[in-house]
mmCIF file of C-alpha atoms in Angstrom:
data_model
loop_
_atom_site.group_PDB
_atom_site.id
_atom_site.type_symbol
_atom_site.label_atom_id
_atom_site.label_comp_id
_atom_site.label_asym_id
_atom_site.label_seq_id
_atom_site.Cartn_x
_atom_site.Cartn_y
_atom_site.Cartn_z
ATOM 1 C CA UNK A 1 201.030 -105.632 220.786
ATOM 2 C CA UNK A 2 199.534 -107.061 224.020
ATOM 3 C CA UNK A 3 196.728 -108.743 222.047
ATOM 4 C CA UNK A 4 198.378 -112.146 221.469
ATOM 5 C CA UNK A 5 197.381 -112.155 217.799
ATOM 6 C CA UNK A 6 200.619 -113.063 216.005
ATOM 7 C CA UNK A 7 199.945 -115.463 213.151
ATOM 8 C CA UNK A 8 201.664 -117.307 210.336
ATOM 9 C CA UNK A 9 200.140 -117.476 206.852
ATOM 10 C CA UNK A 10 201.125 -119.647 203.885
ATOM 11 C CA UNK A 11 200.632 -119.308 200.144
ATOM 12 C CA UNK A 12 201.228 -122.305 197.877
ATOM 13 C CA UNK A 13 202.273 -120.937 194.478
ATOM 14 C CA UNK A 14 201.533 -124.258 192.764
ATOM 15 C CA UNK A 15 197.870 -124.201 193.747
ATOM 16 C CA UNK A 16 197.305 -120.502 194.427
ATOM 17 C CA UNK A 17 195.831 -121.413 197.809
ATOM 18 C CA UNK A 18 196.291 -118.916 200.647
ATOM 19 C CA UNK A 19 196.020 -120.271 204.201
ATOM 20 C CA UNK A 20 195.767 -118.071 207.279
ATOM 21 C CA UNK A 21 197.088 -118.894 210.733
ATOM 22 C CA UNK A 22 198.709 -122.225 209.935
ATOM 23 C CA UNK A 23 200.695 -122.211 213.195
ATOM 24 C CA UNK A 24 197.577 -122.775 215.294
ATOM 25 C CA UNK A 25 196.445 -125.549 212.973
ATOM 26 C CA UNK A 26 199.821 -127.293 213.150
ATOM 27 C CA UNK A 27 200.249 -126.785 216.905
ATOM 28 C CA UNK A 28 196.825 -127.052 218.593
ATOM 29 C CA UNK A 29 198.442 -128.036 221.879
ATOM 30 C CA UNK A 30 200.102 -124.590 222.183
ATOM 31 C CA UNK A 31 197.282 -122.882 224.055
ATOM 32 C CA UNK A 32 198.275 -119.267 223.389
ATOM 33 C CA UNK A 33 199.120 -119.802 219.737
ATOM 34 C CA UNK A 34 202.104 -118.170 218.089
ATOM 35 C CA UNK A 35 202.101 -115.362 220.669
ATOM 36 C CA UNK A 36 202.455 -111.602 220.828
ATOM 37 C CA UNK A 37 204.035 -109.667 217.929
ATOM 38 C CA UNK A 38 205.733 -111.718 215.237
ATOM 39 C CA UNK A 39 208.758 -109.569 214.382
ATOM 40 C CA UNK A 40 210.877 -111.578 211.932
ATOM 41 C CA UNK A 41 210.946 -114.855 210.025
ATOM 42 C CA UNK A 42 213.700 -116.925 208.425
ATOM 43 C CA UNK A 43 214.032 -120.239 206.613
ATOM 44 C CA UNK A 44 217.412 -121.900 207.092
ATOM 45 C CA UNK A 45 217.883 -125.493 206.042
ATOM 46 C CA UNK A 46 214.839 -127.560 207.001
ATOM 47 C CA UNK A 47 213.772 -125.216 209.781
ATOM 48 C CA UNK A 48 211.600 -122.122 209.968
ATOM 49 C CA UNK A 49 212.552 -119.567 212.639
ATOM 50 C CA UNK A 50 209.989 -117.056 213.896
ATOM 51 C CA UNK A 51 210.829 -114.190 216.260
ATOM 52 C CA UNK A 52 207.917 -113.419 218.613
ATOM 53 C CA UNK A 53 209.020 -110.175 220.200
ATOM 54 C CA UNK A 54 206.688 -109.407 223.129
ATOM 55 C CA UNK A 55 206.384 -113.113 223.955
ATOM 56 C CA UNK A 56 210.191 -113.120 224.380
ATOM 57 C CA UNK A 57 210.792 -116.217 222.294
ATOM 58 C CA UNK A 58 212.186 -117.696 219.119
ATOM 59 C CA UNK A 59 209.922 -120.387 217.678
ATOM 60 C CA UNK A 60 211.758 -123.096 215.737
ATOM 61 C CA UNK A 61 209.412 -124.919 213.362
ATOM 62 C CA UNK A 62 209.602 -127.610 210.718
ATOM 63 C CA UNK A 63 209.676 -125.598 207.488
ATOM 64 C CA UNK A 64 207.375 -128.033 205.642
ATOM 65 C CA UNK A 65 204.719 -128.537 208.318
ATOM 66 C CA UNK A 66 205.056 -125.509 210.663
ATOM 67 C CA UNK A 67 205.101 -127.996 213.561
ATOM 68 C CA UNK A 68 206.994 -126.669 216.560
ATOM 69 C CA UNK A 69 210.401 -128.242 217.127
ATOM 70 C CA UNK A 70 211.486 -126.053 220.022
ATOM 71 C CA UNK A 71 210.895 -122.731 221.735
ATOM 72 C CA UNK A 72 214.003 -120.735 222.675
ATOM 73 C CA UNK A 73 213.449 -118.006 225.261
ATOM 74 C CA UNK A 74 215.125 -114.666 224.457
ATOM 75 C CA UNK A 75 214.005 -111.472 226.190
ATOM 76 C CA UNK A 76 212.690 -108.809 223.771
ATOM 77 C CA UNK A 77 214.152 -110.494 220.697
ATOM 78 C CA UNK A 78 213.929 -108.535 217.455
ATOM 79 C CA UNK A 79 215.550 -109.867 214.258
ATOM 80 C CA UNK A 80 217.350 -112.936 212.943
ATOM 81 C CA UNK A 81 220.000 -113.818 210.355
ATOM 82 C CA UNK A 82 222.255 -116.820 209.677
ATOM 83 C CA UNK A 83 225.683 -118.037 208.602
ATOM 84 C CA UNK A 84 227.466 -121.395 208.504
ATOM 85 C CA UNK A 85 225.178 -123.418 210.735
ATOM 86 C CA UNK A 86 224.472 -120.636 213.208
ATOM 87 C CA UNK A 87 221.567 -118.233 213.557
ATOM 88 C CA UNK A 88 221.985 -114.838 215.144
ATOM 89 C CA UNK A 89 219.239 -113.037 217.045
ATOM 90 C CA UNK A 90 219.274 -109.385 218.094
ATOM 91 C CA UNK A 91 217.554 -108.553 221.377
ATOM 92 C CA UNK A 92 216.843 -105.337 223.232
ATOM 93 C CA UNK A 93 216.968 -106.809 226.739
ATOM 94 C CA UNK A 94 214.733 -105.183 229.293
ATOM 95 C CA UNK A 95 210.956 -105.114 228.974
ATOM 96 C CA UNK A 96 209.231 -103.470 226.033
ATOM 97 C CA UNK A 97 209.497 -99.697 226.424
ATOM 98 C CA UNK A 98 212.107 -99.815 229.200
ATOM 99 C CA UNK A 99 214.254 -96.708 228.630
ATOM 100 C CA UNK A 100 216.682 -97.822 231.352
ATOM 101 C CA UNK A 101 217.818 -100.822 229.278
ATOM 102 C CA UNK A 102 221.377 -99.683 228.642
ATOM 103 C CA UNK A 103 222.453 -102.194 226.015
ATOM 104 C CA UNK A 104 221.329 -104.959 223.729
ATOM 105 C CA UNK A 105 222.815 -108.243 222.679
ATOM 106 C CA UNK A 106 223.193 -110.593 219.748
ATOM 107 C CA UNK A 107 222.777 -114.284 220.606
ATOM 108 C CA UNK A 108 224.441 -117.053 218.596
ATOM 109 C CA UNK A 109 222.352 -120.223 218.325
ATOM 110 C CA UNK A 110 223.558 -123.554 216.977
ATOM 111 C CA UNK A 111 221.071 -124.905 214.424
ATOM 112 C CA UNK A 112 221.686 -128.546 215.374
ATOM 113 C CA UNK A 113 221.458 -128.398 219.156
ATOM 114 C CA UNK A 114 219.113 -125.352 219.078
ATOM 115 C CA UNK A 115 220.832 -123.896 222.106
ATOM 116 C CA UNK A 116 222.273 -120.445 222.719
ATOM 117 C CA UNK A 117 226.051 -120.817 222.565
ATOM 118 C CA UNK A 118 227.277 -117.238 222.938
ATOM 119 C CA UNK A 119 226.109 -113.680 223.470
ATOM 120 C CA UNK A 120 227.794 -110.386 222.650
ATOM 121 C CA UNK A 121 226.876 -106.895 223.843
ATOM 122 C CA UNK A 122 226.013 -104.257 221.240
ATOM 123 C CA UNK A 123 224.327 -100.836 221.393
ATOM 124 C CA UNK A 124 220.941 -99.922 222.819
ATOM 125 C CA UNK A 125 217.877 -101.481 221.191
ATOM 126 C CA UNK A 126 219.533 -103.336 218.272
ATOM 127 C CA UNK A 127 217.399 -103.977 215.209
ATOM 128 C CA UNK A 128 218.171 -105.659 211.866
ATOM 129 C CA UNK A 129 221.456 -107.366 211.037
ATOM 130 C CA UNK A 130 223.384 -108.402 207.938
ATOM 131 C CA UNK A 131 226.460 -110.550 207.392
ATOM 132 C CA UNK A 132 229.232 -109.742 204.920
ATOM 133 C CA UNK A 133 232.179 -112.129 204.933
ATOM 134 C CA UNK A 134 233.058 -112.918 208.542
ATOM 135 C CA UNK A 135 231.507 -109.773 209.964
ATOM 136 C CA UNK A 136 228.041 -109.256 211.403
ATOM 137 C CA UNK A 137 226.630 -105.727 211.257
ATOM 138 C CA UNK A 138 223.921 -104.667 213.718
ATOM 139 C CA UNK A 139 221.778 -101.510 213.589
ATOM 140 C CA UNK A 140 221.546 -99.874 217.024
ATOM 141 C CA UNK A 141 218.465 -97.675 217.430
ATOM 142 C CA UNK A 142 218.255 -96.426 221.020
ATOM 143 C CA UNK A 143 214.569 -96.209 220.235
ATOM 144 C CA UNK A 144 213.410 -96.416 223.862
ATOM 145 C CA UNK A 145 215.030 -93.124 224.850
ATOM 146 C CA UNK A 146 214.230 -90.295 222.418
ATOM 147 C CA UNK A 147 215.717 -87.816 221.770
ATOM 148 C CA UNK A 148 218.820 -89.656 223.029
ATOM 149 C CA UNK A 149 218.856 -92.116 220.142
ATOM 150 C CA UNK A 150 221.723 -94.425 219.282
ATOM 151 C CA UNK A 151 223.448 -93.707 215.949
ATOM 152 C CA UNK A 152 225.875 -96.567 215.399
ATOM 153 C CA UNK A 153 226.250 -99.816 213.513
ATOM 154 C CA UNK A 154 227.975 -102.501 215.620
ATOM 155 C CA UNK A 155 230.556 -104.629 213.824
ATOM 156 C CA UNK A 156 230.975 -108.143 215.239
ATOM 157 C CA UNK A 157 233.798 -110.460 214.227
ATOM 158 C CA UNK A 158 232.118 -113.851 213.794
ATOM 159 C CA UNK A 159 235.304 -115.832 214.476
ATOM 160 C CA UNK A 160 235.916 -114.344 217.928
ATOM 161 C CA UNK A 161 232.270 -113.285 218.360
ATOM 162 C CA UNK A 162 233.344 -109.952 219.770
ATOM 163 C CA UNK A 163 232.284 -106.419 218.886
ATOM 164 C CA UNK A 164 235.296 -104.901 217.153
ATOM 165 C CA UNK A 165 233.946 -101.501 216.116
ATOM 166 C CA UNK A 166 230.975 -99.158 215.983
ATOM 167 C CA UNK A 167 230.379 -97.170 212.805
ATOM 168 C CA UNK A 168 228.823 -93.751 213.320
ATOM 169 C CA UNK A 169 225.913 -93.460 210.861
ATOM 170 C CA UNK A 170 222.778 -91.567 211.982
ATOM 171 C CA UNK A 171 220.139 -91.650 214.696
ATOM 172 C CA UNK A 172 217.525 -94.362 215.180
ATOM 173 C CA UNK A 173 218.865 -96.986 212.758
ATOM 174 C CA UNK A 174 216.582 -99.821 211.733
ATOM 175 C CA UNK A 175 216.974 -101.845 208.524
ATOM 176 C CA UNK A 176 220.218 -103.374 207.219
ATOM 177 C CA UNK A 177 220.504 -105.167 203.871
ATOM 178 C CA UNK A 178 223.647 -106.358 202.076
ATOM 179 C CA UNK A 179 224.104 -106.147 198.311
ATOM 180 C CA UNK A 180 226.290 -108.517 196.317
ATOM 181 C CA UNK A 181 229.124 -106.006 196.031
ATOM 182 C CA UNK A 182 230.029 -105.964 199.723
ATOM 183 C CA UNK A 183 228.058 -102.856 200.681
ATOM 184 C CA UNK A 184 225.271 -102.405 203.203
ATOM 185 C CA UNK A 185 222.129 -100.313 202.842
ATOM 186 C CA UNK A 186 221.061 -98.955 206.226
ATOM 187 C CA UNK A 187 217.943 -96.965 207.067
ATOM 188 C CA UNK A 188 217.652 -94.202 209.649
ATOM 189 C CA UNK A 189 214.158 -93.391 210.896
ATOM 190 C CA UNK A 190 215.157 -89.922 212.103
ATOM 191 C CA UNK A 191 213.339 -88.388 215.073
ATOM 192 C CA UNK A 192 209.891 -87.838 213.475
ATOM 193 C CA UNK A 193 210.346 -84.084 214.019
ATOM 194 C CA UNK A 194 213.264 -82.140 212.525
ATOM 195 C CA UNK A 195 215.668 -84.930 211.551
ATOM 196 C CA UNK A 196 214.323 -86.783 208.505
ATOM 197 C CA UNK A 197 214.619 -90.422 207.563
ATOM 198 C CA UNK A 198 217.537 -91.201 205.208
ATOM 199 C CA UNK A 199 219.282 -94.134 203.531
ATOM 200 C CA UNK A 200 223.007 -94.797 203.981
ATOM 201 C CA UNK A 201 225.470 -96.986 202.080
ATOM 202 C CA UNK A 202 228.245 -98.595 204.166
ATOM 203 C CA UNK A 203 231.564 -99.820 202.744
ATOM 204 C CA UNK A 204 232.177 -103.043 204.709
ATOM 205 C CA UNK A 205 235.863 -103.156 203.776
ATOM 206 C CA UNK A 206 236.530 -99.749 205.322
ATOM 207 C CA UNK A 207 233.647 -99.976 207.856
ATOM 208 C CA UNK A 208 232.586 -96.450 206.976
ATOM 209 C CA UNK A 209 229.716 -94.547 205.371
ATOM 210 C CA UNK A 210 230.411 -94.163 201.644
ATOM 211 C CA UNK A 211 227.194 -92.537 200.433
ATOM 212 C CA UNK A 212 224.009 -90.890 201.716
ATOM 213 C CA UNK A 213 220.723 -90.942 199.826
ATOM 214 C CA UNK A 214 218.656 -87.965 200.893
ATOM 215 C CA UNK A 215 215.440 -89.952 200.631
ATOM 216 C CA UNK A 216 213.149 -91.401 203.275
ATOM 217 C CA UNK A 217 213.368 -95.170 203.754
ATOM 218 C CA UNK A 218 211.342 -97.356 206.106
ATOM 219 C CA UNK A 219 212.096 -100.771 204.652
ATOM 220 C CA UNK A 220 213.861 -102.290 201.668
ATOM 221 C CA UNK A 221 214.668 -105.523 199.889
ATOM 222 C CA UNK A 222 217.611 -106.098 197.577
ATOM 223 C CA UNK A 223 217.345 -108.562 194.705
ATOM 224 C CA UNK A 224 220.157 -108.841 192.153
ATOM 225 C CA UNK A 225 221.163 -105.217 191.370
ATOM 226 C CA UNK A 226 217.976 -103.522 192.526
ATOM 227 C CA UNK A 227 216.952 -102.240 195.937
ATOM 228 C CA UNK A 228 213.193 -101.903 196.293
ATOM 229 C CA UNK A 229 212.193 -99.586 199.106
ATOM 230 C CA UNK A 230 209.248 -97.768 200.545
ATOM 231 C CA UNK A 231 208.926 -95.026 203.115
ATOM 232 C CA UNK A 232 206.032 -94.499 205.469
ATOM 233 C CA UNK A 233 207.323 -91.607 207.548
ATOM 234 C CA UNK A 234 205.317 -90.099 210.359
ATOM 235 C CA UNK A 235 205.684 -86.395 211.201
ATOM 236 C CA UNK A 236 204.466 -85.226 214.597
ATOM 237 C CA UNK A 237 204.396 -81.534 213.568
ATOM 238 C CA UNK A 238 202.327 -82.367 210.472
ATOM 239 C CA UNK A 239 200.403 -85.214 212.131
ATOM 240 C CA UNK A 240 200.515 -87.323 208.998
ATOM 241 C CA UNK A 241 202.339 -90.086 207.149
ATOM 242 C CA UNK A 242 204.185 -89.426 203.896
ATOM 243 C CA UNK A 243 204.403 -92.540 201.723
ATOM 244 C CA UNK A 244 206.774 -93.102 198.804
ATOM 245 C CA UNK A 245 208.191 -95.950 196.705
ATOM 246 C CA UNK A 246 211.696 -95.965 195.199
ATOM 247 C CA UNK A 247 214.069 -98.231 193.272
ATOM 248 C CA UNK A 248 217.859 -97.960 193.475
ATOM 249 C CA UNK A 249 220.457 -99.564 191.239
ATOM 250 C CA UNK A 250 222.959 -100.864 193.810
ATOM 251 C CA UNK A 251 225.644 -101.534 191.190
ATOM 252 C CA UNK A 252 226.082 -97.860 190.338
ATOM 253 C CA UNK A 253 224.293 -96.541 193.457
ATOM 254 C CA UNK A 254 221.772 -94.359 191.648
ATOM 255 C CA UNK A 255 218.055 -93.760 192.120
ATOM 256 C CA UNK A 256 216.160 -95.238 189.184
ATOM 257 C CA UNK A 257 213.571 -93.288 187.235
ATOM 258 C CA UNK A 258 210.945 -96.034 187.392
ATOM 259 C CA UNK A 259 208.765 -97.457 190.164
ATOM 260 C CA UNK A 260 207.842 -100.994 191.145
ATOM 261 C CA UNK A 261 204.152 -100.032 191.355
ATOM 262 C CA UNK A 262 203.036 -98.465 188.079
ATOM 263 C CA UNK A 263 199.283 -99.031 187.855
ATOM 264 C CA UNK A 264 197.987 -96.731 190.584
ATOM 265 C CA UNK A 265 197.599 -99.508 193.186
ATOM 266 C CA UNK A 266 199.743 -97.524 195.624
ATOM 267 C CA UNK A 267 196.638 -95.412 196.268
ATOM 268 C CA UNK A 268 194.952 -98.508 197.762
ATOM 269 C CA UNK A 269 197.800 -99.233 200.194
ATOM 270 C CA UNK A 270 197.181 -97.383 203.456
ATOM 271 C CA UNK A 271 200.329 -98.304 205.424
ATOM 272 C CA UNK A 272 203.056 -100.282 203.592
ATOM 273 C CA UNK A 273 204.575 -102.542 206.235
ATOM 274 C CA UNK A 274 206.598 -105.235 204.499
ATOM 275 C CA UNK A 275 208.375 -105.832 201.202
ATOM 276 C CA UNK A 276 210.013 -108.784 199.496
ATOM 277 C CA UNK A 277 210.936 -109.959 196.002
ATOM 278 C CA UNK A 278 210.419 -113.475 194.722
ATOM 279 C CA UNK A 279 213.957 -114.521 193.675
ATOM 280 C CA UNK A 280 212.592 -116.799 190.926
ATOM 281 C CA UNK A 281 209.767 -114.794 189.322
ATOM 282 C CA UNK A 282 210.938 -111.277 190.333
ATOM 283 C CA UNK A 283 207.423 -110.495 191.523
ATOM 284 C CA UNK A 284 207.339 -107.830 194.231
ATOM 285 C CA UNK A 285 205.267 -108.334 197.372
ATOM 286 C CA UNK A 286 204.092 -105.381 199.464
ATOM 287 C CA UNK A 287 202.015 -105.825 202.610
ATOM 288 C CA UNK A 288 199.576 -103.281 204.048
ATOM 289 C CA UNK A 289 198.988 -102.914 207.795
ATOM 290 C CA UNK A 290 195.781 -100.945 207.132
ATOM 291 C CA UNK A 291 194.567 -99.713 210.564
ATOM 292 C CA UNK A 292 196.883 -101.975 212.635
ATOM 293 C CA UNK A 293 194.011 -103.751 214.442
ATOM 294 C CA UNK A 294 192.082 -105.557 211.692
ATOM 295 C CA UNK A 295 193.321 -107.979 208.984
ATOM 296 C CA UNK A 296 195.824 -106.525 206.539
ATOM 297 C CA UNK A 297 196.429 -107.149 202.856
ATOM 298 C CA UNK A 298 199.171 -108.591 200.700
ATOM 299 C CA UNK A 299 199.751 -107.313 197.160
ATOM 300 C CA UNK A 300 201.701 -109.019 194.400
ATOM 301 C CA UNK A 301 203.127 -106.982 191.494
ATOM 302 C CA UNK A 302 204.691 -108.330 188.315
ATOM 303 C CA UNK A 303 208.179 -107.104 187.283
ATOM 304 C CA UNK A 304 206.570 -104.332 185.217
ATOM 305 C CA UNK A 305 204.832 -102.940 188.293
ATOM 306 C CA UNK A 306 201.285 -104.100 187.604
ATOM 307 C CA UNK A 307 199.148 -105.704 190.286
ATOM 308 C CA UNK A 308 198.677 -109.450 189.781
ATOM 309 C CA UNK A 309 196.597 -110.196 192.863
ATOM 310 C CA UNK A 310 195.908 -109.240 196.461
ATOM 311 C CA UNK A 311 194.672 -111.218 199.467
ATOM 312 C CA UNK A 312 193.489 -110.597 203.022
ATOM 313 C CA UNK A 313 196.062 -111.627 205.629
ATOM 314 C CA UNK A 314 196.372 -111.709 209.397
ATOM 315 C CA UNK A 315 196.908 -108.510 211.366
ATOM 316 C CA UNK A 316 199.826 -106.240 210.371
ATOM 317 C CA UNK A 317 201.516 -108.481 207.764
ATOM 318 C CA UNK A 318 205.212 -107.641 207.794
ATOM 319 C CA UNK A 319 207.752 -110.406 207.184
ATOM 320 C CA UNK A 320 208.282 -113.015 204.467
ATOM 321 C CA UNK A 321 210.239 -116.205 203.853
ATOM 322 C CA UNK A 322 210.332 -118.495 200.810
ATOM 323 C CA UNK A 323 210.434 -122.287 200.931
ATOM 324 C CA UNK A 324 211.674 -123.887 197.718
#
């Protein structure tokens, strides 16, 4: 943050070549590069969408070349998802750290005209989103005003593009991922003191919490019937991070007795900061923020949990997108 060091890396699986900072190479005329804090990434159709949070913009790029197509200005934008020719961007509104920002929004952007068509108000400091059917679910965090955190999941009807409900879940919500059975997995970061991080399952037919996993969860990725998640939970009283890795069977909603890192490599990872699963090979990718100010690392694990390779990345590697 405030160092203008966001970057975009590319790995070509056919050649094994890893390229750092391809945005600057593809767009030398953009004097300040990708910008300040890359916070999400999405491939939809032929376009690559990159949220650059502190630079208050959505970069729309050609997915094959990373050449800029358009910049869309959105104040304090956070995360992105898509459905039926539209992309949806959550945004805090207000400057970074502004506790007086009373609400956030979700913006609807048409992928042909690349213009903002509609906006809808949600809770304070909205984070990740997921779409199930014709409903968009948004995690409200209230993260700028502890201990007065938000604790709801906004439900937006995509036909009317109106907020129709807020589901009470837990404080300081963050990640939202949908499984293929119509449920959502939602993480709560807690308050870093007495209220711990937990994982919640939401029934999207009833718009209600159906199950609580009493385990810490910072981030997760769902592939087929498995949710892969890690926790890197900071405790102010203890002044330390507790790190864990877990797998959940989303079909029967049970914690599995095996891990997705089985060869001891987890001891090398200082701060897990991103996770994804290759939908074709089932390889698991975990990124490491290290010390937050120098280049991070990306690890690849085979389906049995053994390290295949690792590579040095840009600073704080966090978000992934696949181009077929």
